[in-house]
Steps between C-alpha positions, in 0.01 A plus 500: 500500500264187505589150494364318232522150430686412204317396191711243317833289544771665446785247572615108520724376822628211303722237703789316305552143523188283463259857396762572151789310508579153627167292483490273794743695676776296480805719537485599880344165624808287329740702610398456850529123535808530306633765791360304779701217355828626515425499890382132462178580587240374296199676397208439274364702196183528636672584850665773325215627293301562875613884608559596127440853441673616783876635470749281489643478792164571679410150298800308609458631868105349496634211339785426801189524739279221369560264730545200261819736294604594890511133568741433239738814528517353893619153399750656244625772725370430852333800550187722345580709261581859614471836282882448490437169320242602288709785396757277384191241267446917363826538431482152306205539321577885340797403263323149427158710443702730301676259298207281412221766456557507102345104503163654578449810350296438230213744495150286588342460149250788400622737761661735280201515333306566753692793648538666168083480498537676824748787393221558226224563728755804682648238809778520690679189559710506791631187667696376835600138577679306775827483345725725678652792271809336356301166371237757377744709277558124343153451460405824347747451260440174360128624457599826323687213254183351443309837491338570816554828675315653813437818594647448800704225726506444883737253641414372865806639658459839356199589747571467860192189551439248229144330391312454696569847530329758328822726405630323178144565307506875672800509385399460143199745576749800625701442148232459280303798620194329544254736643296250717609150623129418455553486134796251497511130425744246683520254303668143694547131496588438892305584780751781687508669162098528533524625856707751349286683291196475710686698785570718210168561489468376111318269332670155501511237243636147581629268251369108511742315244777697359673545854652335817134333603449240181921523512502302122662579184264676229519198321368271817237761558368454122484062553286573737180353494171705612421322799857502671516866374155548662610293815869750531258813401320394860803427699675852419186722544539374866821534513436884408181570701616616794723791315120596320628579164246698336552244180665182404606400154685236355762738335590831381335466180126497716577825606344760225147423612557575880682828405133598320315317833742722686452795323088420478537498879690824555256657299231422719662597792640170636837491693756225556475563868157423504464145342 
């Protein structure tokens, strides 16, 4: 046998919140203040927004080792925070996560749409997130309510390394059957989810607006004018470079045309790997 390099695409990594459901990413970055709070230790929305992607507890244990968060967990509690400590803000933030995840589950507007255009050109649409499994049986739920269902689900704690791992998306490959990773999209608003699916070895799509980088509400995102939008569309490439996704859009809805770039590419014997 001969290895061959696969022709066309034949399947979608999509993350959840801030790629399909959730625009702005709201529900995990909320509930994290709202945990750190019940330990009287303040913390900022854009603090919070800073390791997103990650798993949970992975998150909260970045978060206790910025020094400005460590600072204030030391004047509450008179020490650094341990694992033992974050363990306990985890322990917090679950049933308050779980609780509260229903606020922001509204799918991203034109994303159904857009997957169902996928299905029709013979895609797989598998999907992982951050959320650990039991907030992610939540989420799939409420989606399935509002008539989105994927191929395929990976919660973070149900592979033994989150993002920026690469074993949620192989995950998805090994239960999708995919025959090559080569001919796999991740698709991602936050940076570790990126880093994911390039050490995947797919092609990796980042998204600009609909995610945790802008971090607004759908209907904040639409008031915007050009120039800030411009000015935000600058700001969050950087923020992205140094994970080289292969593309950046602004949401899911931009994604059609790379799929045919993608597939245009595959055809001609270009590789994820190599760009």
């Amino acid at each position: 046998m001969n290895y061959n390099n696969p022709a066309r695409t034949q399947a979608v990594i999509l993350d959840w919140a801030g790629t399909v459901v959730d625009f702005g990413s709201f529900a995990p970055t909320q509930i994290f203040v709202e945990a750190f709070a019940e330990f009287d230790v303040q913390v900022s929305i854009e603090e919070a927004r800073g390791p997103m992607g990650m798993g949970k507890w992975e998150h909260i244990r970045t978060l206790c080792d910025q020094p400005g968060i460590s600072a204030r967990y030391a004047q509450a509690f008179g020490r650094a925070p341990t694992d033992e400590d974050v363990t306990a803000i985890y322990d917090r933030f679950m049933p308050l996560q779980i609780e509260k995840i229903a606020r922001h589950s509204a799918l991203i507007p034109g994303a159904l749409e857009t997957i169902g255009q996928l299905r029709t050109q013979g895609l797989k649409i598998g999907s992982c997130s951050g959320y650990p499994a039991v907030v992610m049986a939540k989420v799939v739920e409420l989606a399935r309510q509002n008539g989105y269902v994927a191929d395929h689900v990976v919660a973070t704690d149900e592979v033994p390394n989150g993002r920026p791992y690469p074993a949620q998306a192989l995950a998805n490959v090994i239960a999708l059957g995919i025959s090559d990773v080569a001919s796999c999209v991740k698709v991602d608003d936050t940076v570790p989810g990126i880093l994911e699916g390039r050490r995947a070895g797919m092609w990796t799509v980042a998204l600009v607006c609909s995610g945790n980088a802008l971090g607004l509400t759908h209907e904040e995102y639409q008031a915007m004018d050009a120039q800030q939008l411009a000015g935000e569309r600058v700001r969050i490439h950087g923020m992205f470079a140094g994970s080289r996704p292969h593309y950046l859009i602004d949401t899911l809805n931009d994604l059609p045309p790379v799929i045919a770039d993608i597939d245009r590419r595959l055809a001609a014997g270009e590789m994820p790997q190599g760009s």
